[in-house]
Amino acid sequence: MGKLDNKVAIVTGGGSGIGKSISLRYAEEGANVVIIGRKEDALKETASLNENISYVVGDITKDESVKELVGFVKDKFGRLDILVNNAGWCPVQFLKDMTIADYDKAFDLDVRALVNLTIETLPLIRESKGNIINLSTVGATHRSPNLSMYTGAKAAVENFTRCWALELAEEGVRVNAIAPGAIDTNIWNVTDLSEEESKKHREFIESTIPCKRFGKPEEIANVALFLVSDEASYVNGAIIAVDGAQGAA
């Protein structure tokens, strides 16, 4: 018996990194997991690791992709118990180098897409008295230079999380967020920095972590499993830090 037997979950950005680890953890516990992302090869690879994982290729910043995803879940499973808003983009650049297009890109994915998908799936989540998990960051409360668009977007995500928890608690829906610290994923390789600048940025971040190491995606997945399990039935509106004490100061 798995902790999530007969549950249905959506995980955005499930083809890699944290999203991939959460998807696999949920599937191992018996959930049917639907992942979405823009790169079919990555999605297919994740899905090949567990028969409980299926995928939809799409860009969640596009309304039509969101509707396609929700339609797929309705047609295939007829229910939804868990929504994990994981997909995000972390631009690393100083304000002096930014354009408003950088703001648009960050907030379209990190905020607007999250809100849109939550709205579209909410009838199903309310019906199942399910769970919503939003991915935030330690940076939402512990700022650092050249991450303003990312930390600004995630600060919005944390406030959405708390407000939605208040609004939906009486209906039996729980809404929580996970605030990772520096996690060893491919996000560090897709910035606009040069290879040398990226290396320096990573070394700087690592030097600020009391545990003196980057976290692993699996360490986030463990918390994501707890939050949607019966063991967390009284955890609602929480922002759970998984950051190697990075945010403790």
Short mmCIF file of C-alpha atoms in Angstrom, two decimals:
data_model
loop_
_atom_site.label_atom_id
_atom_site.label_comp_id
_atom_site.label_asym_id
_atom_site.label_seq_id
_atom_site.Cartn_x
_atom_site.Cartn_y
_atom_site.Cartn_z
CA MET A 1 0.00 0.00 0.00
CA GLY A 2 1.36 3.39 -1.01
CA LYS A 3 0.65 6.65 0.74
CA LEU A 4 -0.95 8.06 -2.42
CA ASP A 5 -2.82 5.06 -3.82
CA ASN A 6 -5.67 6.10 -6.17
CA LYS A 7 -4.62 9.77 -6.08
CA VAL A 8 -4.09 11.82 -9.23
CA ALA A 9 -1.43 14.54 -9.37
CA ILE A 10 -0.25 17.21 -11.79
CA VAL A 11 3.39 18.29 -11.53
CA THR A 12 4.55 21.14 -13.75
CA GLY A 13 8.13 21.04 -14.97
CA GLY A 14 8.18 17.30 -14.27
CA GLY A 15 10.80 16.48 -16.88
CA SER A 16 13.80 17.46 -14.80
CA GLY A 17 15.15 18.56 -11.45
CA ILE A 18 12.80 19.00 -8.52
CA GLY A 19 9.69 18.31 -10.61
CA LYS A 20 11.10 15.01 -11.84
CA SER A 21 11.96 13.90 -8.30
CA ILE A 22 8.54 14.82 -6.95
CA SER A 23 6.82 13.01 -9.83
CA LEU A 24 8.81 9.83 -9.23
CA ARG A 25 8.23 9.96 -5.48
CA TYR A 26 4.48 10.34 -5.93
CA ALA A 27 4.35 7.57 -8.53
CA GLU A 28 6.30 5.24 -6.25
CA GLU A 29 3.64 5.85 -3.59
CA GLY A 30 0.85 4.83 -5.94
CA ALA A 31 -0.31 8.12 -7.46
CA ASN A 32 -1.10 8.59 -11.13
CA VAL A 33 1.06 11.57 -12.07
CA VAL A 34 0.67 13.81 -15.10
CA ILE A 35 3.68 15.97 -15.90
CA ILE A 36 3.91 18.87 -18.33
CA GLY A 37 6.81 20.71 -19.92
CA ARG A 38 8.06 22.02 -23.25
CA LYS A 39 10.69 19.33 -23.94
CA GLU A 40 9.15 16.01 -24.91
CA ASP A 41 12.41 14.06 -24.64
CA ALA A 42 12.78 14.99 -20.97
CA LEU A 43 9.13 14.24 -20.23
CA LYS A 44 9.33 10.90 -22.01
CA GLU A 45 12.44 9.96 -20.04
CA THR A 46 10.74 10.72 -16.72
CA ALA A 47 7.59 8.83 -17.75
CA SER A 48 9.68 5.81 -18.75
CA LEU A 49 10.88 5.44 -15.16
CA ASN A 50 7.45 4.62 -13.74
CA GLU A 51 4.30 3.36 -15.43
CA ASN A 52 2.18 5.65 -13.24
CA ILE A 53 3.59 8.74 -14.96
CA SER A 54 2.07 10.19 -18.14
CA TYR A 55 2.84 13.48 -19.82
CA VAL A 56 1.50 16.37 -21.85
CA VAL A 57 3.85 18.48 -23.96
CA GLY A 58 3.02 22.13 -23.49
CA ASP A 59 4.00 25.61 -22.36
CA ILE A 60 2.03 26.54 -19.25
CA THR A 61 2.47 30.24 -19.99
CA LYS A 62 0.03 29.60 -22.86
CA ASP A 63 -3.66 29.40 -21.96
CA GLU A 64 -4.30 26.70 -24.55
CA SER A 65 -1.65 24.43 -23.01
CA VAL A 66 -3.21 24.81 -19.57
CA LYS A 67 -6.65 23.90 -20.92
CA GLU A 68 -5.20 20.93 -22.81
CA LEU A 69 -3.54 19.65 -19.63
CA VAL A 70 -6.69 19.96 -17.54
CA GLY A 71 -8.73 18.33 -20.30
CA PHE A 72 -6.27 15.42 -20.45
CA VAL A 73 -6.57 14.83 -16.71
CA LYS A 74 -10.37 14.98 -16.80
CA ASP A 75 -10.61 12.59 -19.75
CA LYS A 76 -8.08 10.07 -18.46
CA PHE A 77 -8.78 10.08 -14.72
CA GLY A 78 -11.91 12.13 -14.07
CA ARG A 79 -10.41 13.64 -10.93
CA LEU A 80 -7.45 15.56 -9.52
CA ASP A 81 -6.17 15.35 -5.95
CA ILE A 82 -2.81 17.12 -6.06
CA LEU A 83 -1.44 20.12 -7.95
CA VAL A 84 2.28 20.88 -7.69
CA ASN A 85 3.17 24.25 -9.22
CA ASN A 86 6.86 23.57 -9.68
CA ALA A 87 7.90 25.02 -13.05
CA GLY A 88 9.85 28.25 -12.83
CA TRP A 89 12.58 30.38 -14.34
CA CYS A 90 15.40 32.04 -12.42
CA PRO A 91 17.05 34.91 -14.33
CA VAL A 92 20.41 35.84 -12.85
CA GLN A 93 21.28 39.43 -13.75
CA PHE A 94 21.66 42.87 -12.27
CA LEU A 95 18.90 45.44 -12.67
CA LYS A 96 21.14 47.61 -14.85
CA ASP A 97 21.28 44.81 -17.41
CA MET A 98 17.54 44.01 -17.46
CA THR A 99 14.76 44.87 -19.82
CA ILE A 100 11.04 44.72 -19.15
CA ALA A 101 11.02 41.57 -21.29
CA ASP A 102 13.00 39.85 -18.53
CA TYR A 103 10.31 40.81 -16.04
CA ASP A 104 7.60 39.54 -18.38
CA LYS A 105 9.32 36.18 -18.87
CA ALA A 106 9.93 35.62 -15.14
CA PHE A 107 6.48 36.66 -13.96
CA ASP A 108 4.66 34.90 -16.83
CA LEU A 109 6.05 31.54 -15.75
CA ASP A 110 6.67 31.97 -12.02
CA VAL A 111 3.42 33.81 -11.22
CA ARG A 112 0.84 34.08 -13.99
CA ALA A 113 1.09 30.46 -15.14
CA LEU A 114 0.87 29.24 -11.55
CA VAL A 115 -2.25 31.31 -10.91
CA ASN A 116 -3.85 30.30 -14.20
CA LEU A 117 -3.32 26.58 -13.68
CA THR A 118 -4.57 26.81 -10.10
CA ILE A 119 -7.76 28.55 -11.23
CA GLU A 120 -8.35 26.01 -14.01
CA THR A 121 -7.83 22.98 -11.75
CA LEU A 122 -9.58 24.37 -8.68
CA PRO A 123 -13.02 22.78 -9.35
CA LEU A 124 -11.35 19.35 -9.40
CA ILE A 125 -9.22 20.09 -6.34
CA ARG A 126 -12.25 21.33 -4.40
CA GLU A 127 -14.24 18.25 -5.35
CA SER A 128 -11.52 15.91 -4.09
CA LYS A 129 -10.67 18.07 -1.04
CA GLY A 130 -7.16 17.92 -2.37
CA ASN A 131 -3.81 19.63 -2.01
CA ILE A 132 -1.94 22.41 -3.76
CA ILE A 133 1.82 22.81 -3.37
CA ASN A 134 3.58 25.89 -4.72
CA LEU A 135 7.35 26.04 -5.08
CA SER A 136 8.89 29.17 -3.61
CA THR A 137 12.51 29.84 -2.64
CA VAL A 138 14.57 30.84 0.38
CA GLY A 139 15.28 34.00 -1.61
CA ALA A 140 11.72 35.24 -1.08
CA THR A 141 12.72 36.16 2.48
CA HIS A 142 16.54 36.15 2.27
CA ARG A 143 17.48 38.29 -0.69
CA SER A 144 20.71 38.36 -2.69
CA PRO A 145 21.93 40.55 -5.54
CA ASN A 146 21.06 39.82 -9.19
CA LEU A 147 18.01 37.67 -8.36
CA SER A 148 15.37 40.39 -8.07
CA MET A 149 12.95 39.06 -10.70
CA TYR A 150 13.00 35.54 -9.27
CA THR A 151 12.74 36.49 -5.62
CA GLY A 152 10.11 39.10 -6.39
CA ALA A 153 7.99 36.54 -8.20
CA LYS A 154 8.36 33.97 -5.44
CA ALA A 155 7.38 36.52 -2.79
CA ALA A 156 4.09 36.82 -4.66
CA VAL A 157 3.78 33.02 -4.72
CA GLU A 158 4.17 32.82 -0.95
CA ASN A 159 1.39 35.35 -0.40
CA PHE A 160 -0.89 33.56 -2.85
CA THR A 161 -0.22 30.37 -0.89
CA ARG A 162 -1.27 31.88 2.43
CA CYS A 163 -4.34 33.64 1.04
CA TRP A 164 -5.56 30.56 -0.79
CA ALA A 165 -5.07 28.44 2.32
CA LEU A 166 -7.32 30.84 4.25
CA GLU A 167 -9.94 30.85 1.50
CA LEU A 168 -10.08 27.07 0.96
CA ALA A 169 -9.50 25.66 4.45
CA GLU A 170 -13.20 25.26 5.28
CA GLU A 171 -13.65 23.18 2.13
CA GLY A 172 -10.95 20.74 3.20
CA VAL A 173 -8.40 21.92 0.64
CA ARG A 174 -4.87 22.48 1.88
CA VAL A 175 -2.42 24.89 0.22
CA ASN A 176 1.23 24.93 1.22
CA ALA A 177 4.54 26.00 -0.26
CA ILE A 178 8.06 24.62 -0.19
CA ALA A 179 10.91 27.13 -0.09
CA PRO A 180 14.06 25.36 -1.29
CA GLY A 181 17.50 26.73 -0.82
CA ALA A 182 20.15 26.05 -3.42
CA ILE A 183 19.31 22.70 -5.00
CA ASP A 184 21.62 20.92 -7.43
CA THR A 185 19.53 20.98 -10.62
CA ASN A 186 19.97 22.07 -14.21
CA ILE A 187 18.59 25.53 -13.38
CA TRP A 188 22.20 26.59 -12.73
CA ASN A 189 23.10 25.79 -16.32
CA VAL A 190 20.35 27.75 -18.07
CA THR A 191 21.09 31.28 -16.91
CA ASP A 192 22.20 34.14 -19.14
CA LEU A 193 25.60 34.18 -17.43
CA SER A 194 28.82 33.11 -19.06
CA GLU A 195 30.37 29.82 -17.91
CA GLU A 196 32.86 31.70 -15.72
CA GLU A 197 30.19 34.00 -14.26
CA SER A 198 27.91 31.03 -13.60
CA LYS A 199 30.70 29.22 -11.75
CA LYS A 200 31.38 32.28 -9.58
CA HIS A 201 27.67 32.71 -8.86
CA ARG A 202 27.34 29.08 -7.81
CA GLU A 203 30.43 29.29 -5.59
CA PHE A 204 29.06 32.43 -3.94
CA ILE A 205 25.71 30.78 -3.23
CA GLU A 206 27.37 27.66 -1.82
CA SER A 207 29.50 29.78 0.50
CA THR A 208 26.33 31.22 2.09
CA ILE A 209 24.86 27.80 3.00
CA PRO A 210 25.53 26.75 6.61
CA CYS A 211 25.47 23.07 5.58
CA LYS A 212 28.14 23.89 2.97
CA ARG A 213 26.51 21.93 0.19
CA PHE A 214 23.72 22.17 -2.33
CA GLY A 215 20.57 20.23 -1.61
CA LYS A 216 19.33 17.31 -3.69
CA PRO A 217 16.01 17.25 -5.59
CA GLU A 218 15.07 14.12 -3.65
CA GLU A 219 15.22 16.11 -0.42
CA ILE A 220 12.51 18.41 -1.77
CA ALA A 221 10.47 15.44 -2.98
CA ASN A 222 10.42 13.95 0.51
CA VAL A 223 8.80 17.10 1.87
CA ALA A 224 6.41 17.29 -1.08
CA LEU A 225 5.23 13.77 -0.24
CA PHE A 226 4.72 14.62 3.42
CA LEU A 227 2.67 17.72 2.62
CA VAL A 228 0.10 15.82 0.54
CA SER A 229 -0.07 12.82 2.86
CA ASP A 230 -2.48 12.19 5.71
CA GLU A 231 0.37 12.82 8.16
CA ALA A 232 0.21 16.52 7.21
CA SER A 233 -3.57 16.85 7.60
CA TYR A 234 -3.23 19.89 9.90
CA VAL A 235 -0.50 21.62 7.89
CA ASN A 236 -2.10 24.41 5.89
CA GLY A 237 -0.85 27.79 4.73
CA ALA A 238 2.72 26.85 5.64
CA ILE A 239 5.95 27.78 3.87
CA ILE A 240 8.29 24.87 4.54
CA ALA A 241 11.99 25.74 4.24
CA VAL A 242 14.28 23.06 2.85
CA ASP A 243 17.47 25.03 2.65
CA GLY A 244 20.31 23.63 4.76
CA ALA A 245 19.71 26.42 7.32
CA GLN A 246 20.31 29.06 4.65
CA GLY A 247 17.22 30.96 5.77
CA ALA A 248 17.70 30.49 9.50
CA ALA A 249 19.66 33.70 10.05
#
